[in-house]
């Protein structure tokens, strides 16, 4: 069941999301689009974190995003991309007009049945759908501890990824890959990143302050981060590829 209140929490942010959220490894785009295609559509594109990787994989790139603040940032950062306001359940693109659709860090917010029907509608026959998520690397204990603070009710390793764990209506499962990568990040940047996640955005101020204090405590006491202003942060990017049937 989609939590629409949490999903709408992103509608008010744009610049902070673009500044603090991590990008994605280029290998993820190469898995989904191994050869250059004519048209690619990034759905739920946000500020274009993944969209930019498609610029070398397609002759024409379209980004669809419902948040006006995020679209504003995307248009400023990626002027060559055709940025369109829309949702996964109502994509303002003509039928059978794109070769590949990508969804990075967003598919779990969609209403699955209508979204899959819309994605299938805009894809050419046999077109590819790629679902992408960054998640915490279980080997990074301090980040996992912070994940549990921000998302106490879910397993940080697969809470959102599980929405792609089974075959989707109208699509044939092709492959699943995990790409491990490391980001060098400042403590300030890491802490600010948490202010852009749904649980922080939807919480009241006392709850936000409590989560922030708990995260600071983890960073103050973990051997890998204690007393440091910069540190390495390990990620795993999950990539699921489907084919329109």
Coordinates of C-alpha atoms in Angstrom, one line a residue:
X1 CA 0.0 0.0 0.0
X2 CA 1.4 3.4 -1.0
X3 CA 1.7 6.0 1.7
X4 CA 0.5 9.0 -0.2
X5 CA 1.3 11.4 2.6
X6 CA 4.9 10.3 2.6
X7 CA 5.0 10.4 -1.2
X8 CA 3.7 14.0 -1.2
X9 CA 6.4 15.1 1.3
X10 CA 8.8 15.5 -1.6
X11 CA 6.6 18.1 -3.4
X12 CA 8.1 21.0 -1.4
X13 CA 11.8 20.4 -1.9
X14 CA 14.1 20.7 -5.0
X15 CA 17.5 22.3 -4.4
X16 CA 18.2 20.5 -1.1
X17 CA 17.3 17.2 -2.7
X18 CA 19.6 17.8 -5.6
X19 CA 22.4 19.0 -3.3
X20 CA 22.4 16.3 -0.7
X21 CA 21.0 13.1 -2.3
X22 CA 23.5 10.7 -3.8
X23 CA 23.7 10.1 -7.5
X24 CA 23.9 6.7 -9.2
X25 CA 26.8 4.7 -10.7
X26 CA 27.0 4.8 -14.5
X27 CA 27.0 1.0 -14.5
X28 CA 23.4 1.1 -13.5
X29 CA 22.4 2.9 -16.7
X30 CA 24.6 0.7 -18.8
X31 CA 22.9 -2.4 -17.5
X32 CA 19.4 -1.1 -18.4
X33 CA 20.5 0.5 -21.7
X34 CA 23.5 -1.5 -23.0
X35 CA 23.3 0.2 -26.4
X36 CA 22.2 3.7 -27.4
X37 CA 18.5 4.0 -28.1
X38 CA 16.3 6.6 -29.8
X39 CA 14.2 7.8 -26.9
X40 CA 14.5 7.2 -23.1
X41 CA 12.1 8.4 -20.4
X42 CA 13.0 8.8 -16.8
X43 CA 9.9 8.6 -14.7
X44 CA 9.7 10.2 -11.3
X45 CA 12.9 11.9 -12.3
X46 CA 13.2 14.2 -9.4
X47 CA 16.0 16.7 -10.0
X48 CA 17.6 14.5 -12.6
X49 CA 20.0 12.4 -10.5
X50 CA 19.6 9.4 -12.8
X51 CA 18.3 11.3 -15.9
X52 CA 21.8 12.7 -16.5
X53 CA 23.1 9.2 -17.0
X54 CA 20.7 8.6 -19.9
X55 CA 22.1 11.5 -21.9
X56 CA 24.9 9.2 -23.3
X57 CA 22.5 6.3 -23.7
X58 CA 19.7 7.8 -25.8
X59 CA 19.4 10.3 -28.6
X60 CA 16.5 12.0 -26.8
X61 CA 15.8 12.0 -23.1
X62 CA 12.4 12.8 -21.5
X63 CA 12.0 13.4 -17.8
X64 CA 8.6 13.1 -16.1
X65 CA 8.1 14.4 -12.5
X66 CA 5.1 15.7 -10.6
X67 CA 7.0 18.1 -8.2
X68 CA 7.4 21.7 -9.6
X69 CA 10.4 22.5 -7.4
X70 CA 12.2 19.4 -8.6
X71 CA 11.3 20.0 -12.2
X72 CA 12.7 23.5 -11.9
X73 CA 16.1 22.2 -10.7
X74 CA 16.1 19.5 -13.4
X75 CA 15.4 22.0 -16.2
X76 CA 18.2 24.3 -14.9
X77 CA 20.7 21.5 -14.6
X78 CA 19.8 19.5 -17.8
X79 CA 18.5 22.0 -20.4
X80 CA 18.7 19.4 -23.2
X81 CA 16.2 17.1 -21.5
X82 CA 12.5 17.5 -22.3
X83 CA 11.1 17.9 -18.8
X84 CA 7.4 17.2 -18.5
X85 CA 5.0 17.5 -15.5
X86 CA 3.2 14.2 -14.9
X87 CA 2.8 11.1 -12.7
X88 CA 3.5 7.4 -13.2
X89 CA -0.3 6.9 -13.5
X90 CA -0.7 9.6 -16.1
X91 CA 2.3 10.0 -18.3
X92 CA 1.9 12.9 -20.8
X93 CA 3.7 11.0 -23.6
X94 CA 2.2 9.4 -26.7
X95 CA 1.7 5.7 -27.0
X96 CA 4.5 3.4 -28.0
X97 CA 6.9 6.3 -28.3
X98 CA 9.9 5.5 -26.1
X99 CA 12.4 2.6 -26.1
X100 CA 13.2 2.5 -22.4
X101 CA 11.6 3.8 -19.2
X102 CA 13.7 4.2 -16.0
X103 CA 12.5 4.7 -12.5
X104 CA 15.2 5.6 -10.0
X105 CA 14.3 5.7 -6.3
X106 CA 10.6 6.1 -7.0
X107 CA 8.7 3.0 -8.0
X108 CA 7.6 2.1 -4.5
X109 CA 5.6 5.4 -4.5
X110 CA 3.6 4.4 -7.5
X111 CA 0.2 2.7 -7.6
X112 CA 1.5 -0.5 -9.3
X113 CA -1.3 -1.5 -11.6
X114 CA -2.1 1.8 -13.2
X115 CA 1.6 2.8 -13.3
X116 CA 2.6 -0.4 -15.1
X117 CA -0.3 0.0 -17.5
X118 CA 0.9 3.6 -18.3
X119 CA 4.5 2.5 -18.6
X120 CA 3.6 -0.3 -21.0
X121 CA 1.5 2.1 -23.0
X122 CA 4.3 4.5 -23.7
X123 CA 6.9 1.8 -24.4
X124 CA 7.5 0.4 -27.8
X125 CA 6.8 -3.4 -28.1
X126 CA 9.7 -5.2 -26.4
X127 CA 10.8 -1.9 -24.8
X128 CA 12.8 -2.0 -21.5
X129 CA 11.8 -0.9 -18.0
X130 CA 14.6 -0.4 -15.5
X131 CA 14.0 0.1 -11.8
X132 CA 16.8 1.4 -9.7
X133 CA 17.4 2.0 -6.0
X134 CA 20.3 3.1 -3.9
X135 CA 20.3 1.3 -0.5
X136 CA 22.6 1.0 2.5
X137 CA 25.4 -1.5 2.3
X138 CA 25.0 -3.9 5.2
X139 CA 28.7 -3.9 5.6
X140 CA 28.6 -0.3 6.6
X141 CA 27.4 -0.6 10.2
X142 CA 27.3 3.1 11.2
X143 CA 25.1 3.9 8.1
X144 CA 22.9 1.0 8.8
X145 CA 22.4 2.3 12.4
X146 CA 21.4 5.7 11.0
X147 CA 19.0 4.0 8.5
X148 CA 17.3 2.3 11.4
X149 CA 16.8 5.6 13.2
X150 CA 15.2 7.2 10.1
X151 CA 13.2 4.2 9.1
X152 CA 12.5 2.3 12.4
X153 CA 9.7 0.2 11.1
X154 CA 11.4 -1.2 8.0
X155 CA 14.5 -3.2 7.0
X156 CA 16.8 -0.6 5.4
X157 CA 18.3 -3.2 3.1
X158 CA 15.2 -4.1 1.1
X159 CA 12.1 -2.1 2.3
X160 CA 11.7 -0.2 -1.0
X161 CA 13.4 -2.7 -3.3
X162 CA 10.9 -5.4 -2.5
X163 CA 8.3 -3.6 -4.7
X164 CA 10.4 -5.0 -7.7
X165 CA 10.9 -8.4 -6.3
X166 CA 8.2 -10.1 -8.4
X167 CA 7.2 -9.9 -12.1
X168 CA 5.2 -6.8 -13.0
X169 CA 1.9 -6.9 -14.9
X170 CA 2.5 -6.5 -18.6
X171 CA 6.3 -7.1 -18.2
X172 CA 8.7 -10.0 -18.3
X173 CA 11.5 -10.1 -15.8
X174 CA 15.0 -10.0 -17.5
X175 CA 17.7 -9.5 -14.8
X176 CA 18.6 -8.2 -11.4
X177 CA 22.0 -6.7 -10.6
X178 CA 23.7 -5.2 -7.6
X179 CA 26.3 -2.5 -8.1
X180 CA 28.5 -1.7 -5.0
X181 CA 30.2 1.7 -4.9
X182 CA 31.7 4.1 -2.4
X183 CA 31.0 7.9 -1.9
X184 CA 33.4 10.2 -0.1
X185 CA 31.1 12.5 2.0
X186 CA 31.4 15.2 4.7
X187 CA 29.7 14.7 8.0
X188 CA 27.7 17.9 7.4
X189 CA 26.6 16.7 4.0
X190 CA 25.6 13.3 5.4
X191 CA 23.5 14.8 8.2
X192 CA 21.8 17.2 5.8
X193 CA 21.0 14.3 3.5
X194 CA 18.6 12.9 6.1
X195 CA 16.6 16.1 6.0
X196 CA 15.5 15.2 2.4
X197 CA 14.1 11.7 3.2
X198 CA 10.3 11.2 3.5
X199 CA 10.3 10.2 7.2
X200 CA 12.1 13.5 8.1
X201 CA 9.9 15.6 5.8
X202 CA 6.7 14.2 7.2
X203 CA 7.7 14.3 10.9
X204 CA 6.9 17.2 13.3
X205 CA 9.8 19.3 14.6
X206 CA 10.3 17.4 17.9
X207 CA 10.6 14.1 16.0
X208 CA 13.0 15.6 13.5
X209 CA 15.2 17.0 16.3
X210 CA 15.2 13.6 18.1
X211 CA 16.2 11.7 14.9
X212 CA 18.9 14.3 14.2
X213 CA 20.3 13.9 17.7
X214 CA 20.3 10.1 17.4
X215 CA 22.2 10.3 14.1
X216 CA 24.7 12.7 15.6
X217 CA 25.2 10.2 18.4
X218 CA 26.0 7.4 16.0
X219 CA 28.5 9.5 14.2
X220 CA 30.1 10.6 17.5
X221 CA 30.6 7.0 18.7
X222 CA 31.2 4.9 15.6
X223 CA 34.9 4.1 15.1
X224 CA 34.7 4.9 11.4
X225 CA 33.2 8.4 11.9
X226 CA 34.1 9.5 15.4
X227 CA 36.0 12.8 15.4
X228 CA 36.1 13.0 11.6
X229 CA 34.7 15.6 9.3
X230 CA 34.8 13.4 6.2
X231 CA 34.4 9.7 5.7
X232 CA 33.6 6.9 3.1
X233 CA 30.0 5.8 2.7
X234 CA 29.3 2.5 1.0
X235 CA 26.3 2.0 -1.2
X236 CA 24.6 -0.8 -3.1
X237 CA 22.6 0.1 -6.2
X238 CA 19.9 -2.4 -7.1
X239 CA 18.9 -2.6 -10.7
X240 CA 15.9 -4.6 -12.0
X241 CA 15.3 -4.9 -15.8
X242 CA 12.0 -5.9 -17.3
X243 CA 10.8 -6.2 -20.9
X244 CA 7.3 -5.1 -22.2
X245 CA 5.5 -8.3 -23.3

